[in-house]
Every structure is written in C-alpha cells, then in structure tokens.
Amino acid sequence: FPNGTLVIENVERMSDEATYTCVAKNSQGYTAKGTLEVQVMVLPRIVPFSFESPLFAGQASQVTCLISEGDQPLDIQWYFEGQPLKEKAGVTATKIAQRASLLLIDPASWSHSGSYACIARNAAGMSNYTTSLEVHVPPRWIIEPTDKAFAQGSDAKV
C-alpha cells in the first residue's frame, strides 16, 4: 500500500515467518528504515481418538489425546460432560509427554458414560476434540420382587 502497510494474507510459518525491513524515502532523498520479526504461532492440532465399543461394566478402556502439531508450551486438559474432569473412582488422567495425555477408565461403570473432551491450549489459541463413551451394564432391580401369597379367587397385583 502507498502508506507503507504490508498485508500478508493467510500467513504460513514456512513461507511468512521471517525478518521484514521497511525502507522509506522522502523527496529530499532521506531514508529511514525499520526492521521487524514476524513470528507465526501454530494452533494445537489434536489427533482424533475414540473409546472402544462396546465397553462393558468392569472392563478397562483408555484414550490418548495426542497433539500432532502446535507451538509449545501446551496445556492439555480433559473435560467430562462439558466440565473439567475431576479425578473420581475409576478415572485417571495422566500427562505422558509434552504433547500427549492419557485418560484411563478402570473399571468402567455406568457413571462413566458420557462425552469426554480433550482441550489443548497454547499461545496461538485452543483446539478441542470430543468423543463419547457408552458403558453397557447388566440390568438391576429397582424394587426386587418378593414372594406373595393370595387367597384363591382374589385379585392378585404384583
């Protein structure tokens, strides 16, 4: 632009991250120059993951949130049903590397069913990936049946 503005559209680290110098010259021939560094920050990219299906009560399952690209430092967090994951019975989240976190469910129970999200943050922003877990459980009695005796000819309701 005539006013000296440089516009770089759709910045890419490989082609646009560099040192840029602007030189201005006036009508008397005087020049001024300024230099700046352009650093391109890369958002975290999460490799898609999913729980094995079907998963039955008592079994174990794990997923790994792997950040395949993105500038460090990275902050990786797990969410359950839209809320930060709280360590509870049978659920463990462990950072296993700078770019990876493991979520282990052992033993699985009905209360572990729901949506799990991995959220990765760095200076460039945030990315997330969500998957669902469905734990199959055996049926259980709400009210356990008991033996009843009825008089012959009466109405029986159980």
PDB file of C-alpha atoms in Angstrom:
ATOM      1  CA  PHE A   1       0.000   0.000   0.000  1.00  0.00           C
ATOM      2  CA  PRO A   2       1.186   3.558  -0.602  1.00  0.00           C
ATOM      3  CA  ASN A   3       1.100   4.292   3.153  1.00  0.00           C
ATOM      4  CA  GLY A   4       3.687   1.570   3.768  1.00  0.00           C
ATOM      5  CA  THR A   5       1.358  -1.078   5.150  1.00  0.00           C
ATOM      6  CA  LEU A   6       2.335  -4.667   4.456  1.00  0.00           C
ATOM      7  CA  VAL A   7      -0.527  -7.163   4.379  1.00  0.00           C
ATOM      8  CA  ILE A   8       0.168 -10.890   4.491  1.00  0.00           C
ATOM      9  CA  GLU A   9      -2.979 -12.918   3.925  1.00  0.00           C
ATOM     10  CA  ASN A  10      -3.348 -16.475   5.198  1.00  0.00           C
ATOM     11  CA  VAL A  11       0.005 -16.497   6.998  1.00  0.00           C
ATOM     12  CA  GLU A  12       2.022 -19.699   6.920  1.00  0.00           C
ATOM     13  CA  ARG A  13       5.009 -20.421   9.134  1.00  0.00           C
ATOM     14  CA  MET A  14       7.176 -21.901   6.368  1.00  0.00           C
ATOM     15  CA  SER A  15       6.741 -19.037   3.925  1.00  0.00           C
ATOM     16  CA  ASP A  16       5.972 -15.957   6.031  1.00  0.00           C
ATOM     17  CA  GLU A  17       7.926 -16.245   9.289  1.00  0.00           C
ATOM     18  CA  ALA A  18      10.928 -14.003   8.675  1.00  0.00           C
ATOM     19  CA  THR A  19      12.613 -10.676   9.303  1.00  0.00           C
ATOM     20  CA  TYR A  20      10.993  -7.857   7.337  1.00  0.00           C
ATOM     21  CA  THR A  21      12.588  -4.498   6.604  1.00  0.00           C
ATOM     22  CA  CYS A  22      10.692  -1.398   5.552  1.00  0.00           C
ATOM     23  CA  VAL A  23      12.620   1.393   3.837  1.00  0.00           C
ATOM     24  CA  ALA A  24      11.004   4.813   3.402  1.00  0.00           C
ATOM     25  CA  LYS A  25      12.462   7.563   1.216  1.00  0.00           C
ATOM     26  CA  ASN A  26      11.267  11.155   1.034  1.00  0.00           C
ATOM     27  CA  SER A  27      11.519  13.679  -1.811  1.00  0.00           C
ATOM     28  CA  GLN A  28      14.812  15.093  -0.455  1.00  0.00           C
ATOM     29  CA  GLY A  29      16.397  11.655  -0.695  1.00  0.00           C
ATOM     30  CA  TYR A  30      16.494  10.934   3.022  1.00  0.00           C
ATOM     31  CA  THR A  31      15.745   7.367   4.021  1.00  0.00           C
ATOM     32  CA  ALA A  32      14.603   5.658   7.182  1.00  0.00           C
ATOM     33  CA  LYS A  33      14.382   2.008   7.781  1.00  0.00           C
ATOM     34  CA  GLY A  34      12.788  -0.260  10.342  1.00  0.00           C
ATOM     35  CA  THR A  35      13.015  -3.986  10.878  1.00  0.00           C
ATOM     36  CA  LEU A  36      10.596  -6.394  12.496  1.00  0.00           C
ATOM     37  CA  GLU A  37      10.361 -10.099  13.131  1.00  0.00           C
ATOM     38  CA  VAL A  38       7.164 -11.881  12.126  1.00  0.00           C
ATOM     39  CA  GLN A  39       6.535 -14.997  14.188  1.00  0.00           C
ATOM     40  CA  VAL A  40       3.717 -17.308  13.114  1.00  0.00           C
ATOM     41  CA  MET A  41       2.108 -19.173  16.012  1.00  0.00           C
ATOM     42  CA  VAL A  42       0.558 -22.581  15.273  1.00  0.00           C
ATOM     43  CA  LEU A  43      -2.619 -23.791  16.986  1.00  0.00           C
ATOM     44  CA  PRO A  44      -2.597 -27.214  18.626  1.00  0.00           C
ATOM     45  CA  ARG A  45      -3.941 -29.984  16.379  1.00  0.00           C
ATOM     46  CA  ILE A  46      -5.460 -32.974  18.157  1.00  0.00           C
ATOM     47  CA  VAL A  47      -5.302 -36.408  16.547  1.00  0.00           C
ATOM     48  CA  PRO A  48      -8.859 -37.863  16.613  1.00  0.00           C
ATOM     49  CA  PHE A  49      -9.454 -40.594  19.199  1.00  0.00           C
ATOM     50  CA  SER A  50     -12.327 -42.796  20.378  1.00  0.00           C
ATOM     51  CA  PHE A  51     -13.157 -45.341  23.066  1.00  0.00           C
ATOM     52  CA  GLU A  52     -13.510 -48.979  22.073  1.00  0.00           C
ATOM     53  CA  SER A  53     -17.098 -50.018  21.660  1.00  0.00           C
ATOM     54  CA  PRO A  54     -18.894 -51.794  23.145  1.00  0.00           C
ATOM     55  CA  LEU A  55     -17.441 -51.355  26.624  1.00  0.00           C
ATOM     56  CA  PHE A  56     -18.967 -53.384  29.439  1.00  0.00           C
ATOM     57  CA  ALA A  57     -19.046 -52.632  33.150  1.00  0.00           C
ATOM     58  CA  GLY A  58     -15.870 -53.830  34.834  1.00  0.00           C
ATOM     59  CA  GLN A  59     -13.722 -53.573  31.707  1.00  0.00           C
ATOM     60  CA  ALA A  60     -10.944 -51.029  31.197  1.00  0.00           C
ATOM     61  CA  SER A  61     -10.537 -48.550  28.365  1.00  0.00           C
ATOM     62  CA  GLN A  62      -8.177 -45.745  27.507  1.00  0.00           C
ATOM     63  CA  VAL A  63      -7.809 -42.935  25.008  1.00  0.00           C
ATOM     64  CA  THR A  64      -4.813 -40.746  24.283  1.00  0.00           C
ATOM     65  CA  CYS A  65      -5.045 -37.079  23.407  1.00  0.00           C
ATOM     66  CA  LEU A  66      -2.062 -36.549  21.108  1.00  0.00           C
ATOM     67  CA  ILE A  67      -1.153 -33.076  19.867  1.00  0.00           C
ATOM     68  CA  SER A  68       0.474 -33.652  16.475  1.00  0.00           C
ATOM     69  CA  GLU A  69       1.424 -30.021  15.903  1.00  0.00           C
ATOM     70  CA  GLY A  70       1.321 -26.693  17.671  1.00  0.00           C
ATOM     71  CA  ASP A  71       3.726 -24.428  19.494  1.00  0.00           C
ATOM     72  CA  GLN A  72       4.917 -25.258  22.990  1.00  0.00           C
ATOM     73  CA  PRO A  73       4.213 -24.840  25.793  1.00  0.00           C
ATOM     74  CA  LEU A  74       0.970 -26.798  25.553  1.00  0.00           C
ATOM     75  CA  ASP A  75      -1.681 -27.126  28.237  1.00  0.00           C
ATOM     76  CA  ILE A  76      -3.797 -30.286  27.871  1.00  0.00           C
ATOM     77  CA  GLN A  77      -6.977 -30.753  29.919  1.00  0.00           C
ATOM     78  CA  TRP A  78      -9.794 -33.296  29.964  1.00  0.00           C
ATOM     79  CA  TYR A  79     -13.487 -32.459  30.309  1.00  0.00           C
ATOM     80  CA  PHE A  80     -16.432 -34.722  31.144  1.00  0.00           C
ATOM     81  CA  GLU A  81     -19.926 -33.605  30.112  1.00  0.00           C
ATOM     82  CA  GLY A  82     -18.624 -30.060  29.480  1.00  0.00           C
ATOM     83  CA  GLN A  83     -16.984 -29.663  32.905  1.00  0.00           C
ATOM     84  CA  PRO A  84     -13.313 -30.009  33.872  1.00  0.00           C
ATOM     85  CA  LEU A  85     -12.687 -33.668  34.662  1.00  0.00           C
ATOM     86  CA  LYS A  86     -12.464 -34.348  38.365  1.00  0.00           C
ATOM     87  CA  GLU A  87     -10.480 -37.369  39.416  1.00  0.00           C
ATOM     88  CA  LYS A  88     -13.037 -39.904  40.607  1.00  0.00           C
ATOM     89  CA  ALA A  89     -13.167 -43.620  41.202  1.00  0.00           C
ATOM     90  CA  GLY A  90     -12.054 -45.446  38.103  1.00  0.00           C
ATOM     91  CA  VAL A  91     -10.906 -42.368  36.112  1.00  0.00           C
ATOM     92  CA  THR A  92      -7.291 -41.232  35.800  1.00  0.00           C
ATOM     93  CA  ALA A  93      -5.840 -38.534  33.524  1.00  0.00           C
ATOM     94  CA  THR A  94      -2.054 -38.555  33.138  1.00  0.00           C
ATOM     95  CA  LYS A  95       0.230 -36.339  31.077  1.00  0.00           C
ATOM     96  CA  ILE A  96       2.538 -38.854  29.403  1.00  0.00           C
ATOM     97  CA  ALA A  97       4.619 -36.455  27.264  1.00  0.00           C
ATOM     98  CA  GLN A  98       4.813 -32.787  26.250  1.00  0.00           C
ATOM     99  CA  ARG A  99       2.259 -33.490  23.520  1.00  0.00           C
ATOM    100  CA  ALA A 100       0.153 -36.287  24.997  1.00  0.00           C
ATOM    101  CA  SER A 101      -2.262 -37.052  27.812  1.00  0.00           C
ATOM    102  CA  LEU A 102      -3.785 -40.437  28.642  1.00  0.00           C
ATOM    103  CA  LEU A 103      -7.295 -40.934  30.011  1.00  0.00           C
ATOM    104  CA  LEU A 104      -7.773 -44.325  31.693  1.00  0.00           C
ATOM    105  CA  ILE A 105     -11.104 -45.710  32.861  1.00  0.00           C
ATOM    106  CA  ASP A 106     -10.718 -48.831  35.004  1.00  0.00           C
ATOM    107  CA  PRO A 107     -13.043 -50.378  35.973  1.00  0.00           C
ATOM    108  CA  ALA A 108     -15.776 -48.882  33.816  1.00  0.00           C
ATOM    109  CA  SER A 109     -19.198 -48.296  35.342  1.00  0.00           C
ATOM    110  CA  TRP A 110     -22.468 -46.707  34.266  1.00  0.00           C
ATOM    111  CA  SER A 111     -21.402 -43.366  35.816  1.00  0.00           C
ATOM    112  CA  HIS A 112     -18.518 -43.135  33.320  1.00  0.00           C
ATOM    113  CA  SER A 113     -20.893 -42.986  30.319  1.00  0.00           C
ATOM    114  CA  GLY A 114     -20.952 -39.593  28.590  1.00  0.00           C
ATOM    115  CA  SER A 115     -18.890 -37.215  26.477  1.00  0.00           C
ATOM    116  CA  TYR A 116     -15.176 -36.695  27.056  1.00  0.00           C
ATOM    117  CA  ALA A 117     -13.267 -33.783  25.530  1.00  0.00           C
ATOM    118  CA  CYS A 118      -9.564 -33.090  25.275  1.00  0.00           C
ATOM    119  CA  ILE A 119      -8.769 -29.382  25.180  1.00  0.00           C
ATOM    120  CA  ALA A 120      -5.294 -28.211  24.155  1.00  0.00           C
ATOM    121  CA  ARG A 121      -4.161 -24.600  24.561  1.00  0.00           C
ATOM    122  CA  ASN A 122      -1.076 -22.647  23.609  1.00  0.00           C
ATOM    123  CA  ALA A 123      -0.202 -19.013  22.848  1.00  0.00           C
ATOM    124  CA  ALA A 124      -1.917 -19.276  19.439  1.00  0.00           C
ATOM    125  CA  GLY A 125      -5.267 -20.428  20.835  1.00  0.00           C
ATOM    126  CA  MET A 126      -7.282 -23.509  21.696  1.00  0.00           C
ATOM    127  CA  SER A 127      -8.368 -26.734  19.993  1.00  0.00           C
ATOM    128  CA  ASN A 128     -10.639 -29.490  21.238  1.00  0.00           C
ATOM    129  CA  TYR A 129     -11.816 -32.941  20.309  1.00  0.00           C
ATOM    130  CA  THR A 130     -14.797 -34.755  21.844  1.00  0.00           C
ATOM    131  CA  THR A 131     -15.814 -38.409  21.873  1.00  0.00           C
ATOM    132  CA  SER A 132     -18.476 -40.394  23.704  1.00  0.00           C
ATOM    133  CA  LEU A 133     -18.265 -43.396  25.968  1.00  0.00           C
ATOM    134  CA  GLU A 134     -21.168 -45.779  26.452  1.00  0.00           C
ATOM    135  CA  VAL A 135     -20.756 -48.355  29.196  1.00  0.00           C
ATOM    136  CA  HIS A 136     -23.078 -51.349  28.969  1.00  0.00           C
ATOM    137  CA  VAL A 137     -24.217 -52.582  32.364  1.00  0.00           C
ATOM    138  CA  PRO A 138     -26.309 -55.588  33.350  1.00  0.00           C
ATOM    139  CA  PRO A 139     -29.898 -54.913  34.398  1.00  0.00           C
ATOM    140  CA  ARG A 140     -30.557 -54.289  38.076  1.00  0.00           C
ATOM    141  CA  TRP A 141     -33.672 -54.357  40.185  1.00  0.00           C
ATOM    142  CA  ILE A 142     -35.204 -51.048  41.205  1.00  0.00           C
ATOM    143  CA  ILE A 143     -37.563 -52.939  43.510  1.00  0.00           C
ATOM    144  CA  GLU A 144     -36.584 -56.548  43.967  1.00  0.00           C
ATOM    145  CA  PRO A 145     -39.514 -58.938  43.632  1.00  0.00           C
ATOM    146  CA  THR A 146     -40.588 -60.879  46.680  1.00  0.00           C
ATOM    147  CA  ASP A 147     -42.812 -63.909  47.115  1.00  0.00           C
ATOM    148  CA  LYS A 148     -46.516 -63.165  47.612  1.00  0.00           C
ATOM    149  CA  ALA A 149     -49.439 -65.314  48.659  1.00  0.00           C
ATOM    150  CA  PHE A 150     -53.012 -64.667  47.521  1.00  0.00           C
ATOM    151  CA  ALA A 151     -56.324 -66.150  48.532  1.00  0.00           C
ATOM    152  CA  GLN A 152     -57.948 -68.262  45.876  1.00  0.00           C
ATOM    153  CA  GLY A 153     -60.470 -66.215  43.904  1.00  0.00           C
ATOM    154  CA  SER A 154     -58.968 -62.819  44.922  1.00  0.00           C
ATOM    155  CA  ASP A 155     -57.353 -60.323  42.522  1.00  0.00           C
ATOM    156  CA  ALA A 156     -53.556 -60.509  42.508  1.00  0.00           C
ATOM    157  CA  LYS A 157     -51.397 -57.450  41.805  1.00  0.00           C
ATOM    158  CA  VAL A 158     -47.635 -57.795  41.813  1.00  0.00           C
TER     159      VAL A 158
END
